[in-house]
PDB file of C-alpha atoms in Angstrom:
ATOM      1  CA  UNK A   1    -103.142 -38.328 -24.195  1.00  0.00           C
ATOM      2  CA  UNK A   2    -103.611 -37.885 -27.988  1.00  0.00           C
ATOM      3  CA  UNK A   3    -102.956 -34.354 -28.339  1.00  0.00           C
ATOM      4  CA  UNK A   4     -99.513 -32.961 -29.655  1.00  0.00           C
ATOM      5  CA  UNK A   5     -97.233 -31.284 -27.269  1.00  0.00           C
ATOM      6  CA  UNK A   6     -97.249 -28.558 -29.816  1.00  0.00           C
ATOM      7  CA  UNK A   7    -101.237 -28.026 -29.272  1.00  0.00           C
ATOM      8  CA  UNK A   8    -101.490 -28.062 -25.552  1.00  0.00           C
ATOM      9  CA  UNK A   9     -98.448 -24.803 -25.633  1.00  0.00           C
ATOM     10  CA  UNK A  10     -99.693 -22.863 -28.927  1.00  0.00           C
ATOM     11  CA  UNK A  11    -103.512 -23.275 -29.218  1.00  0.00           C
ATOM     12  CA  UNK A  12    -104.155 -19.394 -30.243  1.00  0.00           C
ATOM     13  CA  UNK A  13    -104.268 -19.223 -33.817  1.00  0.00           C
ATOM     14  CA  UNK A  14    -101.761 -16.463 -34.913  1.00  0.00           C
ATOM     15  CA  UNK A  15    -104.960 -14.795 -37.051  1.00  0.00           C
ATOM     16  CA  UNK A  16    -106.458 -14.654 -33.942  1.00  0.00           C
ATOM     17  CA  UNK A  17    -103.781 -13.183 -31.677  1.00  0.00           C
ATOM     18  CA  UNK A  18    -102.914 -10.287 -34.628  1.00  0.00           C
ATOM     19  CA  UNK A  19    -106.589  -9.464 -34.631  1.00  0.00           C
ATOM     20  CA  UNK A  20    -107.229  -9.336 -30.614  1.00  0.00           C
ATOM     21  CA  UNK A  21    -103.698  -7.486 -30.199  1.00  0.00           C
ATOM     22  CA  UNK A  22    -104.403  -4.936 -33.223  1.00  0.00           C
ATOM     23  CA  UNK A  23    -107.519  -4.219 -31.682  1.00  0.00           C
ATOM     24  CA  UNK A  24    -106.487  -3.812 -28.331  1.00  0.00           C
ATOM     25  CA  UNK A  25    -103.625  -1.446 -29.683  1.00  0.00           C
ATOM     26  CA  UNK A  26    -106.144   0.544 -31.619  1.00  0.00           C
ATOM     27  CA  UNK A  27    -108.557   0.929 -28.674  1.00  0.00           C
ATOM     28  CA  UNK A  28    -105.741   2.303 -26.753  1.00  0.00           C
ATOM     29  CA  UNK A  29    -104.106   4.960 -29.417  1.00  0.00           C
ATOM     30  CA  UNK A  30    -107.959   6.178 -29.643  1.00  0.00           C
ATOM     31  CA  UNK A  31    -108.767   6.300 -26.039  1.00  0.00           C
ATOM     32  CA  UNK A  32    -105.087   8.489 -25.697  1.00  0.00           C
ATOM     33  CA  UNK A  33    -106.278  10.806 -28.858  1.00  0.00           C
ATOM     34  CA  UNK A  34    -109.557  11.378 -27.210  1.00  0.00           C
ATOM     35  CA  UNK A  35    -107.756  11.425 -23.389  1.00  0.00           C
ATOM     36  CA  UNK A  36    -104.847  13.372 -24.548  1.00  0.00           C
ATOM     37  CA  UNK A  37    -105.455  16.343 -22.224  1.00  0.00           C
ATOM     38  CA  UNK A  38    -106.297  14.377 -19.275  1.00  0.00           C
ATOM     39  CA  UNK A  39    -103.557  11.422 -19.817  1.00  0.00           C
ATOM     40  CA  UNK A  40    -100.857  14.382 -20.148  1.00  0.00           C
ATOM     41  CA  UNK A  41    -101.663  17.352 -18.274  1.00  0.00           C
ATOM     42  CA  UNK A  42     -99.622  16.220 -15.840  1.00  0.00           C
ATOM     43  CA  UNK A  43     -96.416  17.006 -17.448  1.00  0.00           C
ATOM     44  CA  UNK A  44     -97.487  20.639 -17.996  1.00  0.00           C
ATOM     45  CA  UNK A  45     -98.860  20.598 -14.287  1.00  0.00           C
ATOM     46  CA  UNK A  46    -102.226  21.278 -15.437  1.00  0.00           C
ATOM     47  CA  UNK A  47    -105.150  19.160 -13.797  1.00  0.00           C
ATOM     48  CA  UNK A  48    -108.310  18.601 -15.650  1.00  0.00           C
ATOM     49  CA  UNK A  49    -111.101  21.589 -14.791  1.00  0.00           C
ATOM     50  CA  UNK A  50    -113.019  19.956 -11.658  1.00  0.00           C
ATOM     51  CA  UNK A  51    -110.920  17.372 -10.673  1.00  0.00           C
ATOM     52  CA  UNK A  52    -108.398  17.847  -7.613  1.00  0.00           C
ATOM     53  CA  UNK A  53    -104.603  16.797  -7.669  1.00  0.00           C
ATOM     54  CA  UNK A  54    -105.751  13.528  -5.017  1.00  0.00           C
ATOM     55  CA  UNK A  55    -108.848  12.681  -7.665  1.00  0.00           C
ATOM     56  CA  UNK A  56    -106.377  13.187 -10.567  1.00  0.00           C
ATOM     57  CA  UNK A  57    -103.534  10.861  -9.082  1.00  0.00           C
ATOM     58  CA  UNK A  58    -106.113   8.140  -7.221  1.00  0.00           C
ATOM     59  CA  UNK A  59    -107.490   7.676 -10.989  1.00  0.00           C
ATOM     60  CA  UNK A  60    -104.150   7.267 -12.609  1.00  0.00           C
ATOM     61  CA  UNK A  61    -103.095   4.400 -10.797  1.00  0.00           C
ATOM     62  CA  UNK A  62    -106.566   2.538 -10.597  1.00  0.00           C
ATOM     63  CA  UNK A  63    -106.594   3.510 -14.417  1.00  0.00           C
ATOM     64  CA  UNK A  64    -102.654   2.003 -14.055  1.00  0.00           C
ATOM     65  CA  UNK A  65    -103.680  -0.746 -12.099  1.00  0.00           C
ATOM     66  CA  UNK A  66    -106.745  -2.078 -14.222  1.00  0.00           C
ATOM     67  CA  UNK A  67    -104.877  -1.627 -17.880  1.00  0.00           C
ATOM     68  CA  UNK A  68    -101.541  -3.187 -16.706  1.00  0.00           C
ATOM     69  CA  UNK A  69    -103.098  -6.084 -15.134  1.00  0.00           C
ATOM     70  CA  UNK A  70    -105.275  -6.809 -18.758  1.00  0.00           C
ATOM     71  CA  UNK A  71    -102.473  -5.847 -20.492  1.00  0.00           C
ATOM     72  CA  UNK A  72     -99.810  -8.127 -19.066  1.00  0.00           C
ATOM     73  CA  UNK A  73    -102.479 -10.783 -18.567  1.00  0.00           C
ATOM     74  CA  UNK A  74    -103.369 -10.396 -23.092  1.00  0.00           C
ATOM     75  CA  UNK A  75     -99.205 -10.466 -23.159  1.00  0.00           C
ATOM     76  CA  UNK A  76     -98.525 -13.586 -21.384  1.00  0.00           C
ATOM     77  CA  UNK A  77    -101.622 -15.417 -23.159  1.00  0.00           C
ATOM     78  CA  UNK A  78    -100.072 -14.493 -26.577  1.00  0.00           C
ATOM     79  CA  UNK A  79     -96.125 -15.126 -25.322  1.00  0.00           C
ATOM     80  CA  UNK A  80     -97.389 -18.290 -24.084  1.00  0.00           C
ATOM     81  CA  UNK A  81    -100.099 -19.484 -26.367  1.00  0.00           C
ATOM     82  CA  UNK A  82     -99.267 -18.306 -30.072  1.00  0.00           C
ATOM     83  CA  UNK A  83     -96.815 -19.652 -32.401  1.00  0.00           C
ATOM     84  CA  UNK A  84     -94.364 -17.120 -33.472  1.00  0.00           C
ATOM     85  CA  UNK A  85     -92.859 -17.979 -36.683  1.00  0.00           C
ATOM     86  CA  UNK A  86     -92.667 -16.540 -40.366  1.00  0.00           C
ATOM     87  CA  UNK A  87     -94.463 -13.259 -40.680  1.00  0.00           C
ATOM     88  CA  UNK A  88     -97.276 -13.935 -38.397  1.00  0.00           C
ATOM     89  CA  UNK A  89     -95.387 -14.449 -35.755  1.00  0.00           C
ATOM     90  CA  UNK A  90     -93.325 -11.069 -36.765  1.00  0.00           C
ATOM     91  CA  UNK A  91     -96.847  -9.020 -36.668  1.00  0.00           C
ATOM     92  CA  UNK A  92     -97.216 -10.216 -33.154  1.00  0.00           C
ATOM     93  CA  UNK A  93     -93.899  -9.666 -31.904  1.00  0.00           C
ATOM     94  CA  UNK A  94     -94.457  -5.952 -33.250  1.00  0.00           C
ATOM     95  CA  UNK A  95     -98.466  -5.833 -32.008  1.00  0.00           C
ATOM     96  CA  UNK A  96     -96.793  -6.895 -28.463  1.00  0.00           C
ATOM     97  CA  UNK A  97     -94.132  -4.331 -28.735  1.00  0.00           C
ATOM     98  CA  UNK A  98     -96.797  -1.963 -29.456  1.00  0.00           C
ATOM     99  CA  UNK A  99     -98.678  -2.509 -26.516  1.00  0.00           C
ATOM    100  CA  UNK A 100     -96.122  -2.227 -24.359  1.00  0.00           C
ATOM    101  CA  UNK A 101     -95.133   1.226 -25.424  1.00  0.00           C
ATOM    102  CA  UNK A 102     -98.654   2.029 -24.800  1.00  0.00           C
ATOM    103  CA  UNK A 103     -98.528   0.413 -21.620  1.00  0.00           C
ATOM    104  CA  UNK A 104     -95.360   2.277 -20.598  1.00  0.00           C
ATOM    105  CA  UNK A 105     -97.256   5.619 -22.148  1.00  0.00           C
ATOM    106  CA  UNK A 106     -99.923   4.563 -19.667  1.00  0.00           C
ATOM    107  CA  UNK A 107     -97.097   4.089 -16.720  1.00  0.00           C
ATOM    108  CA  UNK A 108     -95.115   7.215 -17.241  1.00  0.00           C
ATOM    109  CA  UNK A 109     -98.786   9.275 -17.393  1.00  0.00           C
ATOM    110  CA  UNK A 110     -99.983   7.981 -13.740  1.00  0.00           C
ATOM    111  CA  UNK A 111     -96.463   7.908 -12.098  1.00  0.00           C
ATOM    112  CA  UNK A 112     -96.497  12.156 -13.500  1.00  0.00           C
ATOM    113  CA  UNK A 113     -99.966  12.345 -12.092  1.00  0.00           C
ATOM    114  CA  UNK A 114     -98.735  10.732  -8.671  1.00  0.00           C
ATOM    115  CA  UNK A 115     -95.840  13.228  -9.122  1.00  0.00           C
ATOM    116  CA  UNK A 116     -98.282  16.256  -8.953  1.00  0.00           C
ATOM    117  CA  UNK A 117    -100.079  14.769  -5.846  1.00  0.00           C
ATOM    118  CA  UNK A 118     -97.266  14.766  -3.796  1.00  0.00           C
ATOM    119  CA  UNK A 119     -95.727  18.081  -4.927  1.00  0.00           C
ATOM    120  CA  UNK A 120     -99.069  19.160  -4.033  1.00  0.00           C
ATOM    121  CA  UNK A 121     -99.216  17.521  -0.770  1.00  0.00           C
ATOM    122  CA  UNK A 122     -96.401  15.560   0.587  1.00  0.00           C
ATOM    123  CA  UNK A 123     -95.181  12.190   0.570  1.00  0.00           C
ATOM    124  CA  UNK A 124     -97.190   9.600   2.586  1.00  0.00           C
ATOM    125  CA  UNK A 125     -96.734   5.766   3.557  1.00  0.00           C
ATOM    126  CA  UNK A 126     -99.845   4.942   0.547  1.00  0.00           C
ATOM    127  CA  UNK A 127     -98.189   6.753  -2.178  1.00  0.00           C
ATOM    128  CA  UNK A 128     -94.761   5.732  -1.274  1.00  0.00           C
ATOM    129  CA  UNK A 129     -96.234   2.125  -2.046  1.00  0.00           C
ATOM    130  CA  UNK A 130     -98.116   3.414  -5.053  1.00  0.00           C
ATOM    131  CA  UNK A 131     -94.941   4.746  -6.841  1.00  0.00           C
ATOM    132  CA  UNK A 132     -93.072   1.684  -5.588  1.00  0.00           C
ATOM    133  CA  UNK A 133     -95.993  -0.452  -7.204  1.00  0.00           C
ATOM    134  CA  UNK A 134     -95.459   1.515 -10.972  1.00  0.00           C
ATOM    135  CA  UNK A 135     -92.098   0.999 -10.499  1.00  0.00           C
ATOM    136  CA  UNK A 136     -92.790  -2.764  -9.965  1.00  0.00           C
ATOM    137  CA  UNK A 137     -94.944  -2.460 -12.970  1.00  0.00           C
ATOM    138  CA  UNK A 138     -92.204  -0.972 -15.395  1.00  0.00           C
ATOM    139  CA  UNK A 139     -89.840  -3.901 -14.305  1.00  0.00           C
ATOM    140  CA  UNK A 140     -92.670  -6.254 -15.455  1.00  0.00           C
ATOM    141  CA  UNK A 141     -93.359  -4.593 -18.843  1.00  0.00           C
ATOM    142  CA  UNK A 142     -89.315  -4.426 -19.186  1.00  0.00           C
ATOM    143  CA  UNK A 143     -89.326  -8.212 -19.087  1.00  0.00           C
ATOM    144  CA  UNK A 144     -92.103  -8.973 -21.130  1.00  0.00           C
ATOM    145  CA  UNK A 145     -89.972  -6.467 -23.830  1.00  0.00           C
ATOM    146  CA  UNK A 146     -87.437  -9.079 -23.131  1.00  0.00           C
ATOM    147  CA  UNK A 147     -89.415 -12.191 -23.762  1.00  0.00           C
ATOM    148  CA  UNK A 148     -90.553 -10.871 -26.975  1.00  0.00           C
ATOM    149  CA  UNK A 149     -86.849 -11.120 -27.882  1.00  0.00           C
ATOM    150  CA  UNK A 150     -85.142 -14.331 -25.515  1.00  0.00           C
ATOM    151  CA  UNK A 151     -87.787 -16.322 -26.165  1.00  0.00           C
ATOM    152  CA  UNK A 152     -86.262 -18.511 -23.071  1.00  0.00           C
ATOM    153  CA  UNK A 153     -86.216 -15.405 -20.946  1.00  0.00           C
ATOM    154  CA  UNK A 154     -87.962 -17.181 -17.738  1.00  0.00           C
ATOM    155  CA  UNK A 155     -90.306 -14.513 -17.125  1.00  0.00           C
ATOM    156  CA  UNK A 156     -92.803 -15.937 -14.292  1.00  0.00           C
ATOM    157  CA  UNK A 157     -89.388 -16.670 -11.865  1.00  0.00           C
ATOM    158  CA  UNK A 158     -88.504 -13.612 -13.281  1.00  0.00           C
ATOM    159  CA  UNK A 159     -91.590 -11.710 -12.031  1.00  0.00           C
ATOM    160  CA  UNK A 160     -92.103 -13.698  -8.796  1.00  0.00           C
ATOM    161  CA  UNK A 161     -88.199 -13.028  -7.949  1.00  0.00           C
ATOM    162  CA  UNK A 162     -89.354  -8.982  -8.533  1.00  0.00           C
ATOM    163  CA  UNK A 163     -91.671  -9.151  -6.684  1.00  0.00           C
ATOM    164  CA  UNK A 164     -90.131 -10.893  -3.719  1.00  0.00           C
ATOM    165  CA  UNK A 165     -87.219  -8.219  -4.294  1.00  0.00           C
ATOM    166  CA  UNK A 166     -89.527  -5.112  -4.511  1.00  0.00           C
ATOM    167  CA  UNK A 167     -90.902  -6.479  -0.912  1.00  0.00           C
ATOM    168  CA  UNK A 168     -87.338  -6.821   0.367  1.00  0.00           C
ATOM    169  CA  UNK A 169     -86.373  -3.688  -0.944  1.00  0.00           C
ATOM    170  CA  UNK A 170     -89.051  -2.116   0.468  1.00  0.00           C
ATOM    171  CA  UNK A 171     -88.240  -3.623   3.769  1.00  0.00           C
ATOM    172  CA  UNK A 172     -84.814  -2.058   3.987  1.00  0.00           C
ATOM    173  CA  UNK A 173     -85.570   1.603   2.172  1.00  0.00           C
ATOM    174  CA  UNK A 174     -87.209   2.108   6.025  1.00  0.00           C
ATOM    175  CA  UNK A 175     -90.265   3.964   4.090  1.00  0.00           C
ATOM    176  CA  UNK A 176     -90.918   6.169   7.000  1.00  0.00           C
ATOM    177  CA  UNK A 177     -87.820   8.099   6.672  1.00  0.00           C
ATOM    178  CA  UNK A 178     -87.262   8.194   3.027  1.00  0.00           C
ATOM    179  CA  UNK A 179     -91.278   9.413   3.700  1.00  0.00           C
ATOM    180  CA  UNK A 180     -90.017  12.144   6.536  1.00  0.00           C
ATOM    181  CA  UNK A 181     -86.786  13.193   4.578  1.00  0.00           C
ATOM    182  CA  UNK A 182     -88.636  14.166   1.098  1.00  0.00           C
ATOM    183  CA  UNK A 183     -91.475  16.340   3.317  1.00  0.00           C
ATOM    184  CA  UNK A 184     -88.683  18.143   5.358  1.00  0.00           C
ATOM    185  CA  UNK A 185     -86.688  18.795   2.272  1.00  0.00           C
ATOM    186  CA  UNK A 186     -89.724  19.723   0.387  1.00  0.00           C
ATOM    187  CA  UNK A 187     -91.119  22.056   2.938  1.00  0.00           C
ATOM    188  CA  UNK A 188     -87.849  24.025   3.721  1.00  0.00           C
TER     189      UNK A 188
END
Protein backbone atom coordinates (compact mmCIF):
# COMPACT_ATOMS: atom_id res chain seq x y z
CA UNK A 1 0.00 0.00 0.00
CA UNK A 2 3.03 2.26 0.70
CA UNK A 3 5.05 1.61 -2.21
CA UNK A 4 5.23 4.09 -5.27
CA UNK A 5 3.59 3.13 -8.45
CA UNK A 6 6.91 3.94 -9.92
CA UNK A 7 8.64 0.97 -7.75
CA UNK A 8 6.21 -1.82 -8.25
CA UNK A 9 6.83 -1.14 -12.61
CA UNK A 10 10.75 -0.25 -12.56
CA UNK A 11 12.41 -2.17 -9.66
CA UNK A 12 15.66 -3.25 -11.84
CA UNK A 13 18.23 -0.83 -11.22
CA UNK A 14 19.48 0.43 -14.68
CA UNK A 15 23.32 -0.56 -13.34
CA UNK A 16 21.97 -3.73 -13.03
CA UNK A 17 20.12 -4.29 -16.30
CA UNK A 18 23.43 -2.73 -18.41
CA UNK A 19 25.55 -5.22 -16.55
CA UNK A 20 23.20 -8.51 -16.97
CA UNK A 21 22.43 -7.38 -20.74
CA UNK A 22 26.29 -6.58 -21.54
CA UNK A 23 27.05 -9.81 -20.26
CA UNK A 24 24.57 -11.73 -21.87
CA UNK A 25 25.60 -9.93 -25.23
CA UNK A 26 29.20 -10.78 -24.63
CA UNK A 27 28.51 -14.46 -23.84
CA UNK A 28 26.77 -14.66 -27.07
CA UNK A 29 29.40 -12.76 -29.58
CA UNK A 30 31.98 -15.34 -27.84
CA UNK A 31 29.98 -18.44 -28.07
CA UNK A 32 29.40 -17.29 -32.17
CA UNK A 33 33.42 -16.60 -32.45
CA UNK A 34 34.11 -19.94 -30.98
CA UNK A 35 30.75 -21.61 -32.93
CA UNK A 36 31.38 -19.76 -36.06
CA UNK A 37 31.83 -22.88 -38.23
CA UNK A 38 29.06 -24.76 -36.80
CA UNK A 39 26.47 -21.65 -36.40
CA UNK A 40 27.23 -20.89 -40.28
CA UNK A 41 28.07 -23.80 -42.23
CA UNK A 42 24.85 -23.90 -43.23
CA UNK A 43 24.97 -21.13 -45.64
CA UNK A 44 27.95 -22.71 -47.44
CA UNK A 45 26.03 -26.16 -47.19
CA UNK A 46 28.71 -27.60 -45.21
CA UNK A 47 27.66 -29.74 -42.04
CA UNK A 48 29.99 -30.10 -39.18
CA UNK A 49 32.41 -33.47 -39.64
CA UNK A 50 30.19 -36.25 -37.77
CA UNK A 51 27.07 -34.75 -37.49
CA UNK A 52 24.16 -35.61 -40.09
CA UNK A 53 21.89 -32.92 -41.85
CA UNK A 54 18.69 -34.29 -39.23
CA UNK A 55 21.36 -33.94 -36.05
CA UNK A 56 22.51 -30.58 -37.52
CA UNK A 57 18.88 -29.09 -38.02
CA UNK A 58 17.17 -30.95 -34.69
CA UNK A 59 20.05 -28.92 -32.73
CA UNK A 60 19.42 -25.62 -34.36
CA UNK A 61 16.04 -25.23 -33.34
CA UNK A 62 16.36 -26.76 -29.72
CA UNK A 63 19.52 -24.41 -29.68
CA UNK A 64 16.64 -21.76 -31.29
CA UNK A 65 14.16 -22.76 -28.99
CA UNK A 66 16.17 -22.58 -25.59
CA UNK A 67 18.08 -19.03 -26.48
CA UNK A 68 14.88 -17.30 -27.80
CA UNK A 69 12.81 -18.29 -24.97
CA UNK A 70 15.80 -16.73 -22.31
CA UNK A 71 16.29 -14.18 -24.55
CA UNK A 72 12.80 -12.77 -24.95
CA UNK A 73 12.09 -13.74 -21.35
CA UNK A 74 15.77 -11.19 -20.19
CA UNK A 75 13.92 -8.63 -22.90
CA UNK A 76 10.59 -8.34 -21.44
CA UNK A 77 12.09 -8.25 -17.72
CA UNK A 78 14.25 -5.23 -18.78
CA UNK A 79 11.27 -3.53 -21.20
CA UNK A 80 9.14 -4.01 -18.30
CA UNK A 81 11.19 -3.56 -15.21
CA UNK A 82 14.01 -0.85 -15.92
CA UNK A 83 13.70 2.77 -16.15
CA UNK A 84 14.82 4.06 -19.41
CA UNK A 85 15.82 7.57 -19.19
CA UNK A 86 19.06 9.78 -19.67
CA UNK A 87 22.00 7.73 -20.78
CA UNK A 88 21.32 4.67 -18.84
CA UNK A 89 18.39 4.10 -20.22
CA UNK A 90 20.14 4.81 -23.85
CA UNK A 91 22.85 1.88 -22.99
CA UNK A 92 19.94 -0.40 -22.54
CA UNK A 93 17.94 0.48 -25.39
CA UNK A 94 21.28 -0.25 -27.44
CA UNK A 95 22.29 -3.58 -25.08
CA UNK A 96 18.53 -4.72 -26.09
CA UNK A 97 19.04 -3.88 -29.67
CA UNK A 98 22.10 -5.82 -29.46
CA UNK A 99 20.63 -8.84 -28.36
CA UNK A 100 18.20 -8.96 -30.68
CA UNK A 101 20.51 -8.88 -33.63
CA UNK A 102 22.13 -11.72 -31.97
CA UNK A 103 18.98 -13.32 -31.49
CA UNK A 104 17.97 -12.84 -35.13
CA UNK A 105 21.83 -14.10 -35.99
CA UNK A 106 20.72 -17.07 -33.91
CA UNK A 107 17.19 -17.31 -36.01
CA UNK A 108 18.50 -16.90 -39.49
CA UNK A 109 21.44 -19.74 -38.49
CA UNK A 110 18.75 -22.59 -37.44
CA UNK A 111 16.03 -21.63 -40.05
CA UNK A 112 19.49 -22.21 -42.82
CA UNK A 113 20.19 -25.36 -40.91
CA UNK A 114 16.39 -26.47 -41.21
CA UNK A 115 16.87 -25.34 -44.86
CA UNK A 116 19.62 -28.03 -45.44
CA UNK A 117 17.45 -30.77 -43.75
CA UNK A 118 14.81 -30.55 -46.01
CA UNK A 119 16.84 -30.04 -49.21
CA UNK A 120 18.36 -33.07 -47.93
CA UNK A 121 15.25 -34.89 -47.26
CA UNK A 122 11.93 -33.45 -47.98
CA UNK A 123 9.42 -31.47 -46.36
CA UNK A 124 7.43 -33.16 -43.53
CA UNK A 125 4.32 -32.17 -41.25
CA UNK A 126 7.25 -31.58 -38.02
CA UNK A 127 9.42 -29.31 -39.92
CA UNK A 128 6.68 -27.54 -41.64
CA UNK A 129 5.74 -26.54 -37.91
CA UNK A 130 9.37 -25.99 -37.02
CA UNK A 131 9.94 -23.31 -39.77
CA UNK A 132 6.46 -21.96 -39.04
CA UNK A 133 7.60 -21.77 -35.25
CA UNK A 134 11.06 -19.49 -36.32
CA UNK A 135 8.95 -17.63 -38.28
CA UNK A 136 6.68 -17.04 -35.21
CA UNK A 137 9.85 -16.29 -33.43
CA UNK A 138 11.14 -13.47 -35.87
CA UNK A 139 7.63 -11.76 -35.54
CA UNK A 140 8.28 -11.77 -31.74
CA UNK A 141 11.86 -10.37 -31.85
CA UNK A 142 10.39 -7.78 -34.60
CA UNK A 143 8.10 -6.46 -31.88
CA UNK A 144 10.27 -6.38 -29.10
CA UNK A 145 12.61 -4.11 -31.82
CA UNK A 146 9.48 -2.13 -31.76
CA UNK A 147 8.96 -1.72 -28.08
CA UNK A 148 12.41 -0.59 -27.67
CA UNK A 149 11.23 2.36 -29.79
CA UNK A 150 6.98 2.87 -29.06
CA UNK A 151 7.43 2.48 -25.74
CA UNK A 152 3.37 1.99 -25.76
CA UNK A 153 3.74 -0.64 -28.43
CA UNK A 154 1.31 -3.32 -26.58
CA UNK A 155 3.51 -6.13 -27.06
CA UNK A 156 1.87 -9.12 -24.89
CA UNK A 157 -1.72 -8.54 -27.10
CA UNK A 158 0.64 -8.13 -29.63
CA UNK A 159 2.28 -11.56 -29.17
CA UNK A 160 -0.84 -13.44 -28.00
CA UNK A 161 -2.76 -11.96 -31.25
CA UNK A 162 0.53 -13.72 -33.29
CA UNK A 163 0.21 -16.36 -31.96
CA UNK A 164 -3.50 -16.92 -32.29
CA UNK A 165 -2.84 -15.75 -36.05
CA UNK A 166 0.16 -18.12 -36.71
CA UNK A 167 -2.46 -21.00 -35.48
CA UNK A 168 -5.11 -19.66 -37.86
CA UNK A 169 -2.81 -19.30 -40.51
CA UNK A 170 -1.65 -22.49 -40.12
CA UNK A 171 -5.13 -23.80 -40.20
CA UNK A 172 -5.88 -22.49 -43.65
CA UNK A 173 -2.17 -22.99 -45.44
CA UNK A 174 -3.74 -26.90 -45.44
CA UNK A 175 0.02 -28.03 -44.37
CA UNK A 176 -0.36 -31.30 -46.07
CA UNK A 177 -0.39 -29.93 -49.47
CA UNK A 178 1.88 -27.03 -49.23
CA UNK A 179 3.93 -30.36 -47.55
CA UNK A 180 3.06 -32.63 -50.89
CA UNK A 181 3.56 -29.69 -53.44
CA UNK A 182 7.31 -28.67 -52.25
CA UNK A 183 8.35 -32.75 -52.34
CA UNK A 184 6.79 -33.20 -55.89
CA UNK A 185 8.37 -30.05 -57.11
CA UNK A 186 11.54 -30.85 -55.40
CA UNK A 187 11.81 -34.36 -56.63
CA UNK A 188 10.98 -33.69 -60.38
Amino acid sequence: AGVPASFKTRCIPSASSITILALVNVLYLMFAGVQFAYLFGAWAGNLPAGVNPAEYARNGFFELAFISCINIAILLLSIRLTERKGNAGLIIRCLSIGLLVLSFVQLLSAMQRMNLYILAFGLTRLRYFVFAFMILMAVYFVFLLVKEFVPVFPIFRSMVFAGALALVVLNYTVPDARIAEYNISSYK
